[in-house]
Amino acid sequence: MITKLSVNINKIATLRNARGGNIPNLLKMAIDIERFGAQGITVHPRPDERHITYKDVYELKKCLTTELNIEGNPQEKKFIDLVLEVKPHQVTLVPDLSNQITSNHGWNTLTHVNYLKDTIALFKSHHIRTSIFVDADTAMIEGAKLTGTDRIELYTEEYARQFELNKELAISPYLKAANIAQQLKLDINAGHDLNLQNLKYFKQKLPSLSEVSIGHALISDALYFGLENTVQLYLRQLV
Ligand code: PXP
């Protein structure tokens, strides 16, 4: 099964915003990332627009030819309006607070089940595929099923941390989580701290993954290897 690589381009926007101009050119880089073989682009606009701006998202939608995935917390009305107007291929709901540096936990799908159900129904009524960010935890995945989401995105920071110590132990909760998700007919995405060291093993153990979303390590590796080579290197981990 093909696992799509969706490149998170937040870090490119962070670099651009450091000087206030248009270098590097985010749109050009996103189009090039697609040309280099990535099957998707992910953005995570935040209310303070500290990296991806709302304007970026509208412009990206016009020029991308692969899948656009917009991540964010739907508690922000501005986020919901943006997604409904842009109509990306996929929206990934994350429970981040607006001032968080990066996502650091999945949804509690049981306490928020009704809220998630309503939000997911709204996006699905506009024909937007939905995914929700969850920890590799049985109860959270069963809760995710109740929300009506198409997919879950497994939060892989814990996997990445443990991988360096013991990869069998690191993958074990994710194997269990993936089995449950498959039984419940939920498609599986994954992301956070995936990199050239830990991605291949993750894919080998969870061959049914639909998509990985990777930003920080991939953009950092591109400083050494160049963007085209780096995208190719990541794609090679997924075969
Ligand atoms: N998935 C989600 C929901 C995220 O919030 C992020 C970070 O923005 C990623 C994936 C990508 O994580 P990383 O930048 O560590 O590859």
PDB file of N, CA, C and O in Angstrom, residues 16-79:
ATOM      1  N   ARG A  16      10.875  32.599   6.009  1.00  0.00           N
ATOM      2  CA  ARG A  16      10.442  33.765   5.223  1.00  0.00           C
ATOM      3  C   ARG A  16      10.059  34.930   6.138  1.00  0.00           C
ATOM      4  O   ARG A  16      10.480  36.071   5.939  1.00  0.00           O
ATOM      5  N   ASN A  17       9.270  34.605   7.179  1.00  0.00           N
ATOM      6  CA  ASN A  17       8.748  35.670   8.042  1.00  0.00           C
ATOM      7  C   ASN A  17       9.849  36.366   8.848  1.00  0.00           C
ATOM      8  O   ASN A  17       9.655  37.483   9.309  1.00  0.00           O
ATOM      9  N   ALA A  18      11.008  35.683   8.981  1.00  0.00           N
ATOM     10  CA  ALA A  18      12.084  36.266   9.787  1.00  0.00           C
ATOM     11  C   ALA A  18      12.542  37.615   9.231  1.00  0.00           C
ATOM     12  O   ALA A  18      13.022  38.459   9.974  1.00  0.00           O
ATOM     13  N   ARG A  19      12.388  37.810   7.924  1.00  0.00           N
ATOM     14  CA  ARG A  19      12.811  39.067   7.313  1.00  0.00           C
ATOM     15  C   ARG A  19      11.660  39.892   6.741  1.00  0.00           C
ATOM     16  O   ARG A  19      11.883  40.938   6.154  1.00  0.00           O
ATOM     17  N   GLY A  20      10.468  39.346   6.813  1.00  0.00           N
ATOM     18  CA  GLY A  20       9.299  40.120   6.378  1.00  0.00           C
ATOM     19  C   GLY A  20       9.083  40.193   4.874  1.00  0.00           C
ATOM     20  O   GLY A  20       8.053  40.680   4.430  1.00  0.00           O
ATOM     21  N   GLY A  21      10.020  39.712   4.075  1.00  0.00           N
ATOM     22  CA  GLY A  21       9.834  39.774   2.616  1.00  0.00           C
ATOM     23  C   GLY A  21       9.283  38.466   2.070  1.00  0.00           C
ATOM     24  O   GLY A  21       8.492  37.798   2.748  1.00  0.00           O
ATOM     25  N   ASN A  22       9.710  38.081   0.881  1.00  0.00           N
ATOM     26  CA  ASN A  22       9.187  36.848   0.283  1.00  0.00           C
ATOM     27  C   ASN A  22      10.298  35.857  -0.057  1.00  0.00           C
ATOM     28  O   ASN A  22      10.239  35.148  -1.049  1.00  0.00           O
ATOM     29  N   ILE A  23      11.341  35.855   0.774  1.00  0.00           N
ATOM     30  CA  ILE A  23      12.440  34.892   0.591  1.00  0.00           C
ATOM     31  C   ILE A  23      12.558  34.035   1.844  1.00  0.00           C
ATOM     32  O   ILE A  23      12.684  34.603   2.933  1.00  0.00           O
ATOM     33  N   PRO A  24      12.508  32.714   1.689  1.00  0.00           N
ATOM     34  CA  PRO A  24      12.233  31.975   0.473  1.00  0.00           C
ATOM     35  C   PRO A  24      10.761  32.092   0.057  1.00  0.00           C
ATOM     36  O   PRO A  24       9.901  32.356   0.892  1.00  0.00           O
ATOM     37  N   ASN A  25      10.536  31.863  -1.237  1.00  0.00           N
ATOM     38  CA  ASN A  25       9.189  31.971  -1.781  1.00  0.00           C
ATOM     39  C   ASN A  25       8.409  30.683  -1.465  1.00  0.00           C
ATOM     40  O   ASN A  25       8.673  29.632  -2.029  1.00  0.00           O
ATOM     41  N   LEU A  26       7.478  30.814  -0.550  1.00  0.00           N
ATOM     42  CA  LEU A  26       6.747  29.642  -0.040  1.00  0.00           C
ATOM     43  C   LEU A  26       5.998  28.889  -1.144  1.00  0.00           C
ATOM     44  O   LEU A  26       6.031  27.654  -1.206  1.00  0.00           O
ATOM     45  N   LEU A  27       5.327  29.644  -2.008  1.00  0.00           N
ATOM     46  CA  LEU A  27       4.523  28.993  -3.053  1.00  0.00           C
ATOM     47  C   LEU A  27       5.417  28.222  -4.015  1.00  0.00           C
ATOM     48  O   LEU A  27       5.139  27.078  -4.377  1.00  0.00           O
ATOM     49  N   LYS A  28       6.526  28.852  -4.397  1.00  0.00           N
ATOM     50  CA  LYS A  28       7.439  28.185  -5.328  1.00  0.00           C
ATOM     51  C   LYS A  28       8.000  26.916  -4.678  1.00  0.00           C
ATOM     52  O   LYS A  28       8.077  25.864  -5.304  1.00  0.00           O
ATOM     53  N   MET A  29       8.363  27.043  -3.407  1.00  0.00           N
ATOM     54  CA  MET A  29       8.934  25.867  -2.741  1.00  0.00           C
ATOM     55  C   MET A  29       7.909  24.741  -2.614  1.00  0.00           C
ATOM     56  O   MET A  29       8.242  23.566  -2.783  1.00  0.00           O
ATOM     57  N   ALA A  30       6.667  25.106  -2.358  1.00  0.00           N
ATOM     58  CA  ALA A  30       5.621  24.066  -2.246  1.00  0.00           C
ATOM     59  C   ALA A  30       5.437  23.367  -3.591  1.00  0.00           C
ATOM     60  O   ALA A  30       5.342  22.134  -3.659  1.00  0.00           O
ATOM     61  N   ILE A  31       5.424  24.156  -4.663  1.00  0.00           N
ATOM     62  CA  ILE A  31       5.264  23.567  -6.006  1.00  0.00           C
ATOM     63  C   ILE A  31       6.473  22.682  -6.328  1.00  0.00           C
ATOM     64  O   ILE A  31       6.341  21.586  -6.882  1.00  0.00           O
ATOM     65  N   ASP A  32       7.658  23.138  -5.940  1.00  0.00           N
ATOM     66  CA  ASP A  32       8.864  22.332  -6.177  1.00  0.00           C
ATOM     67  C   ASP A  32       8.832  21.035  -5.363  1.00  0.00           C
ATOM     68  O   ASP A  32       9.224  19.971  -5.848  1.00  0.00           O
ATOM     69  N   ILE A  33       8.370  21.123  -4.140  1.00  0.00           N
ATOM     70  CA  ILE A  33       8.286  19.911  -3.294  1.00  0.00           C
ATOM     71  C   ILE A  33       7.380  18.877  -3.980  1.00  0.00           C
ATOM     72  O   ILE A  33       7.669  17.682  -3.995  1.00  0.00           O
ATOM     73  N   GLU A  34       6.293  19.363  -4.563  1.00  0.00           N
ATOM     74  CA  GLU A  34       5.417  18.439  -5.319  1.00  0.00           C
ATOM     75  C   GLU A  34       6.173  17.865  -6.527  1.00  0.00           C
ATOM     76  O   GLU A  34       6.118  16.674  -6.799  1.00  0.00           O
ATOM     77  N   ARG A  35       6.891  18.746  -7.228  1.00  0.00           N
ATOM     78  CA  ARG A  35       7.631  18.313  -8.426  1.00  0.00           C
ATOM     79  C   ARG A  35       8.704  17.287  -8.040  1.00  0.00           C
ATOM     80  O   ARG A  35       9.011  16.379  -8.788  1.00  0.00           O
ATOM     81  N   PHE A  36       9.256  17.414  -6.853  1.00  0.00           N
ATOM     82  CA  PHE A  36      10.293  16.475  -6.402  1.00  0.00           C
ATOM     83  C   PHE A  36       9.689  15.142  -5.947  1.00  0.00           C
ATOM     84  O   PHE A  36      10.419  14.229  -5.580  1.00  0.00           O
ATOM     85  N   GLY A  37       8.362  15.051  -5.918  1.00  0.00           N
ATOM     86  CA  GLY A  37       7.731  13.755  -5.675  1.00  0.00           C
ATOM     87  C   GLY A  37       6.801  13.653  -4.482  1.00  0.00           C
ATOM     88  O   GLY A  37       6.124  12.628  -4.322  1.00  0.00           O
ATOM     89  N   ALA A  38       6.758  14.668  -3.628  1.00  0.00           N
ATOM     90  CA  ALA A  38       5.855  14.572  -2.473  1.00  0.00           C
ATOM     91  C   ALA A  38       4.410  14.545  -2.973  1.00  0.00           C
ATOM     92  O   ALA A  38       4.077  15.185  -3.969  1.00  0.00           O
ATOM     93  N   GLN A  39       3.591  13.787  -2.252  1.00  0.00           N
ATOM     94  CA  GLN A  39       2.200  13.632  -2.714  1.00  0.00           C
ATOM     95  C   GLN A  39       1.240  14.557  -1.971  1.00  0.00           C
ATOM     96  O   GLN A  39       0.022  14.444  -2.131  1.00  0.00           O
ATOM     97  N   GLY A  40       1.790  15.448  -1.149  1.00  0.00           N
ATOM     98  CA  GLY A  40       0.905  16.363  -0.439  1.00  0.00           C
ATOM     99  C   GLY A  40       1.686  17.457   0.256  1.00  0.00           C
ATOM    100  O   GLY A  40       2.904  17.350   0.452  1.00  0.00           O
ATOM    101  N   ILE A  41       0.955  18.518   0.600  1.00  0.00           N
ATOM    102  CA  ILE A  41       1.535  19.647   1.349  1.00  0.00           C
ATOM    103  C   ILE A  41       0.636  19.872   2.560  1.00  0.00           C
ATOM    104  O   ILE A  41      -0.596  19.913   2.437  1.00  0.00           O
ATOM    105  N   THR A  42       1.285  20.004   3.718  1.00  0.00           N
ATOM    106  CA  THR A  42       0.547  20.282   4.952  1.00  0.00           C
ATOM    107  C   THR A  42       0.896  21.672   5.462  1.00  0.00           C
ATOM    108  O   THR A  42       2.061  22.078   5.411  1.00  0.00           O
ATOM    109  N   VAL A  43      -0.130  22.365   5.943  1.00  0.00           N
ATOM    110  CA  VAL A  43       0.101  23.664   6.595  1.00  0.00           C
ATOM    111  C   VAL A  43      -0.670  23.695   7.906  1.00  0.00           C
ATOM    112  O   VAL A  43      -1.705  23.053   8.035  1.00  0.00           O
ATOM    113  N   HIS A  44      -0.130  24.449   8.824  1.00  0.00           N
ATOM    114  CA  HIS A  44      -0.781  24.576  10.130  1.00  0.00           C
ATOM    115  C   HIS A  44      -0.870  26.067  10.467  1.00  0.00           C
ATOM    116  O   HIS A  44      -0.050  26.578  11.216  1.00  0.00           O
ATOM    117  N   PRO A  45      -1.839  26.762   9.863  1.00  0.00           N
ATOM    118  CA  PRO A  45      -1.955  28.190  10.164  1.00  0.00           C
ATOM    119  C   PRO A  45      -2.377  28.370  11.621  1.00  0.00           C
ATOM    120  O   PRO A  45      -3.251  27.649  12.102  1.00  0.00           O
ATOM    121  N   ARG A  46      -1.723  29.277  12.311  1.00  0.00           N
ATOM    122  CA  ARG A  46      -2.106  29.537  13.702  1.00  0.00           C
ATOM    123  C   ARG A  46      -2.686  30.947  13.789  1.00  0.00           C
ATOM    124  O   ARG A  46      -2.388  31.791  12.942  1.00  0.00           O
ATOM    125  N   PRO A  47      -3.494  31.212  14.811  1.00  0.00           N
ATOM    126  CA  PRO A  47      -4.175  32.513  14.874  1.00  0.00           C
ATOM    127  C   PRO A  47      -3.203  33.699  14.817  1.00  0.00           C
ATOM    128  O   PRO A  47      -3.530  34.739  14.256  1.00  0.00           O
ATOM    129  N   ASP A  48      -1.989  33.544  15.358  1.00  0.00           N
ATOM    130  CA  ASP A  48      -1.041  34.673  15.325  1.00  0.00           C
ATOM    131  C   ASP A  48      -0.281  34.740  13.993  1.00  0.00           C
ATOM    132  O   ASP A  48       0.525  35.653  13.796  1.00  0.00           O
ATOM    133  N   GLU A  49      -0.530  33.809  13.103  1.00  0.00           N
ATOM    134  CA  GLU A  49       0.098  33.756  11.762  1.00  0.00           C
ATOM    135  C   GLU A  49       1.621  33.858  11.846  1.00  0.00           C
ATOM    136  O   GLU A  49       2.257  34.485  11.020  1.00  0.00           O
ATOM    137  N   ARG A  50       2.191  33.213  12.865  1.00  0.00           N
ATOM    138  CA  ARG A  50       3.639  33.340  13.049  1.00  0.00           C
ATOM    139  C   ARG A  50       4.441  32.572  12.003  1.00  0.00           C
ATOM    140  O   ARG A  50       5.617  32.827  11.831  1.00  0.00           O
ATOM    141  N   HIS A  51       3.805  31.629  11.341  1.00  0.00           N
ATOM    142  CA  HIS A  51       4.491  31.009  10.182  1.00  0.00           C
ATOM    143  C   HIS A  51       3.565  31.065   8.965  1.00  0.00           C
ATOM    144  O   HIS A  51       3.650  32.021   8.201  1.00  0.00           O
ATOM    145  N   ILE A  52       2.719  30.095   8.782  1.00  0.00           N
ATOM    146  CA  ILE A  52       1.789  30.130   7.642  1.00  0.00           C
ATOM    147  C   ILE A  52       0.724  31.202   7.891  1.00  0.00           C
ATOM    148  O   ILE A  52       0.119  31.242   8.968  1.00  0.00           O
ATOM    149  N   THR A  53       0.498  32.052   6.904  1.00  0.00           N
ATOM    150  CA  THR A  53      -0.564  33.054   7.054  1.00  0.00           C
ATOM    151  C   THR A  53      -1.833  32.513   6.390  1.00  0.00           C
ATOM    152  O   THR A  53      -1.786  31.584   5.575  1.00  0.00           O
ATOM    153  N   TYR A  54      -2.943  33.147   6.719  1.00  0.00           N
ATOM    154  CA  TYR A  54      -4.203  32.730   6.095  1.00  0.00           C
ATOM    155  C   TYR A  54      -4.134  32.968   4.593  1.00  0.00           C
ATOM    156  O   TYR A  54      -4.604  32.160   3.792  1.00  0.00           O
ATOM    157  N   LYS A  55      -3.474  34.068   4.217  1.00  0.00           N
ATOM    158  CA  LYS A  55      -3.330  34.391   2.787  1.00  0.00           C
ATOM    159  C   LYS A  55      -2.535  33.283   2.077  1.00  0.00           C
ATOM    160  O   LYS A  55      -2.874  32.884   0.961  1.00  0.00           O
ATOM    161  N   ASP A  56      -1.483  32.783   2.736  1.00  0.00           N
ATOM    162  CA  ASP A  56      -0.708  31.679   2.150  1.00  0.00           C
ATOM    163  C   ASP A  56      -1.615  30.511   1.775  1.00  0.00           C
ATOM    164  O   ASP A  56      -1.459  29.892   0.724  1.00  0.00           O
ATOM    165  N   VAL A  57      -2.550  30.204   2.670  1.00  0.00           N
ATOM    166  CA  VAL A  57      -3.366  29.002   2.460  1.00  0.00           C
ATOM    167  C   VAL A  57      -4.245  29.170   1.214  1.00  0.00           C
ATOM    168  O   VAL A  57      -4.349  28.252   0.386  1.00  0.00           O
ATOM    169  N   TYR A  58      -4.831  30.360   1.058  1.00  0.00           N
ATOM    170  CA  TYR A  58      -5.650  30.598  -0.145  1.00  0.00           C
ATOM    171  C   TYR A  58      -4.793  30.472  -1.402  1.00  0.00           C
ATOM    172  O   TYR A  58      -5.202  29.881  -2.394  1.00  0.00           O
ATOM    173  N   GLU A  59      -3.592  31.037  -1.346  1.00  0.00           N
ATOM    174  CA  GLU A  59      -2.733  31.010  -2.540  1.00  0.00           C
ATOM    175  C   GLU A  59      -2.249  29.591  -2.843  1.00  0.00           C
ATOM    176  O   GLU A  59      -2.189  29.177  -3.996  1.00  0.00           O
ATOM    177  N   LEU A  60      -1.917  28.854  -1.801  1.00  0.00           N
ATOM    178  CA  LEU A  60      -1.465  27.469  -2.005  1.00  0.00           C
ATOM    179  C   LEU A  60      -2.559  26.646  -2.684  1.00  0.00           C
ATOM    180  O   LEU A  60      -2.289  25.876  -3.598  1.00  0.00           O
ATOM    181  N   LYS A  61      -3.788  26.841  -2.224  1.00  0.00           N
ATOM    182  CA  LYS A  61      -4.889  26.046  -2.804  1.00  0.00           C
ATOM    183  C   LYS A  61      -4.983  26.264  -4.314  1.00  0.00           C
ATOM    184  O   LYS A  61      -5.255  25.352  -5.081  1.00  0.00           O
ATOM    185  N   LYS A  62      -4.702  27.510  -4.731  1.00  0.00           N
ATOM    186  CA  LYS A  62      -4.828  27.819  -6.165  1.00  0.00           C
ATOM    187  C   LYS A  62      -3.734  27.139  -6.989  1.00  0.00           C
ATOM    188  O   LYS A  62      -3.946  26.823  -8.139  1.00  0.00           O
ATOM    189  N   CYS A  63      -2.548  26.939  -6.399  1.00  0.00           N
ATOM    190  CA  CYS A  63      -1.462  26.464  -7.271  1.00  0.00           C
ATOM    191  C   CYS A  63      -1.009  25.028  -7.008  1.00  0.00           C
ATOM    192  O   CYS A  63      -0.228  24.499  -7.789  1.00  0.00           O
ATOM    193  N   LEU A  64      -1.500  24.382  -5.954  1.00  0.00           N
ATOM    194  CA  LEU A  64      -1.037  23.012  -5.705  1.00  0.00           C
ATOM    195  C   LEU A  64      -1.781  22.010  -6.578  1.00  0.00           C
ATOM    196  O   LEU A  64      -2.950  22.218  -6.909  1.00  0.00           O
ATOM    197  N   THR A  65      -1.079  20.937  -6.921  1.00  0.00           N
ATOM    198  CA  THR A  65      -1.722  19.914  -7.759  1.00  0.00           C
ATOM    199  C   THR A  65      -1.867  18.589  -7.005  1.00  0.00           C
ATOM    200  O   THR A  65      -2.464  17.646  -7.504  1.00  0.00           O
ATOM    201  N   THR A  66      -1.249  18.492  -5.821  1.00  0.00           N
ATOM    202  CA  THR A  66      -1.415  17.270  -5.014  1.00  0.00           C
ATOM    203  C   THR A  66      -2.414  17.589  -3.896  1.00  0.00           C
ATOM    204  O   THR A  66      -3.214  18.505  -4.031  1.00  0.00           O
ATOM    205  N   GLU A  67      -2.320  16.866  -2.793  1.00  0.00           N
ATOM    206  CA  GLU A  67      -3.298  17.075  -1.729  1.00  0.00           C
ATOM    207  C   GLU A  67      -2.868  18.163  -0.756  1.00  0.00           C
ATOM    208  O   GLU A  67      -1.727  18.163  -0.286  1.00  0.00           O
ATOM    209  N   LEU A  68      -3.781  19.040  -0.440  1.00  0.00           N
ATOM    210  CA  LEU A  68      -3.525  20.045   0.599  1.00  0.00           C
ATOM    211  C   LEU A  68      -4.197  19.562   1.894  1.00  0.00           C
ATOM    212  O   LEU A  68      -5.376  19.220   1.907  1.00  0.00           O
ATOM    213  N   ASN A  69      -3.392  19.541   2.959  1.00  0.00           N
ATOM    214  CA  ASN A  69      -3.891  19.151   4.281  1.00  0.00           C
ATOM    215  C   ASN A  69      -3.748  20.365   5.198  1.00  0.00           C
ATOM    216  O   ASN A  69      -2.645  20.889   5.351  1.00  0.00           O
ATOM    217  N   ILE A  70      -4.856  20.830   5.765  1.00  0.00           N
ATOM    218  CA  ILE A  70      -4.786  21.962   6.696  1.00  0.00           C
ATOM    219  C   ILE A  70      -4.985  21.428   8.111  1.00  0.00           C
ATOM    220  O   ILE A  70      -5.987  20.762   8.395  1.00  0.00           O
ATOM    221  N   GLU A  71      -4.024  21.732   8.980  1.00  0.00           N
ATOM    222  CA  GLU A  71      -4.115  21.315  10.383  1.00  0.00           C
ATOM    223  C   GLU A  71      -4.517  22.505  11.237  1.00  0.00           C
ATOM    224  O   GLU A  71      -4.102  23.632  10.944  1.00  0.00           O
ATOM    225  N   GLY A  72      -5.203  22.231  12.311  1.00  0.00           N
ATOM    226  CA  GLY A  72      -5.472  23.321  13.242  1.00  0.00           C
ATOM    227  C   GLY A  72      -6.547  22.963  14.245  1.00  0.00           C
ATOM    228  O   GLY A  72      -7.152  21.889  14.190  1.00  0.00           O
ATOM    229  N   ASN A  73      -6.739  23.913  15.159  1.00  0.00           N
ATOM    230  CA  ASN A  73      -7.738  23.721  16.206  1.00  0.00           C
ATOM    231  C   ASN A  73      -9.044  24.375  15.775  1.00  0.00           C
ATOM    232  O   ASN A  73      -9.100  25.587  15.587  1.00  0.00           O
ATOM    233  N   PRO A  74     -10.111  23.578  15.630  1.00  0.00           N
ATOM    234  CA  PRO A  74     -11.369  24.138  15.123  1.00  0.00           C
ATOM    235  C   PRO A  74     -12.092  25.019  16.139  1.00  0.00           C
ATOM    236  O   PRO A  74     -13.154  25.564  15.829  1.00  0.00           O
ATOM    237  N   GLN A  75     -11.507  25.146  17.351  1.00  0.00           N
ATOM    238  CA  GLN A  75     -12.139  26.055  18.306  1.00  0.00           C
ATOM    239  C   GLN A  75     -12.026  27.505  17.846  1.00  0.00           C
ATOM    240  O   GLN A  75     -12.782  28.363  18.280  1.00  0.00           O
ATOM    241  N   GLU A  76     -11.075  27.766  16.948  1.00  0.00           N
ATOM    242  CA  GLU A  76     -10.947  29.101  16.364  1.00  0.00           C
ATOM    243  C   GLU A  76     -11.938  29.197  15.198  1.00  0.00           C
ATOM    244  O   GLU A  76     -11.791  28.460  14.227  1.00  0.00           O
ATOM    245  N   LYS A  77     -12.880  30.146  15.295  1.00  0.00           N
ATOM    246  CA  LYS A  77     -13.864  30.272  14.209  1.00  0.00           C
ATOM    247  C   LYS A  77     -13.172  30.600  12.876  1.00  0.00           C
ATOM    248  O   LYS A  77     -13.567  30.128  11.807  1.00  0.00           O
ATOM    249  N   LYS A  78     -12.096  31.411  13.003  1.00  0.00           N
ATOM    250  CA  LYS A  78     -11.354  31.795  11.809  1.00  0.00           C
ATOM    251  C   LYS A  78     -10.812  30.558  11.071  1.00  0.00           C
ATOM    252  O   LYS A  78     -10.733  30.537   9.853  1.00  0.00           O
ATOM    253  N   PHE A  79     -10.436  29.562  11.848  1.00  0.00           N
ATOM    254  CA  PHE A  79      -9.906  28.327  11.255  1.00  0.00           C
ATOM    255  C   PHE A  79     -11.017  27.600  10.485  1.00  0.00           C
ATOM    256  O   PHE A  79     -10.825  27.182   9.339  1.00  0.00           O
TER     257      PHE A  79
END
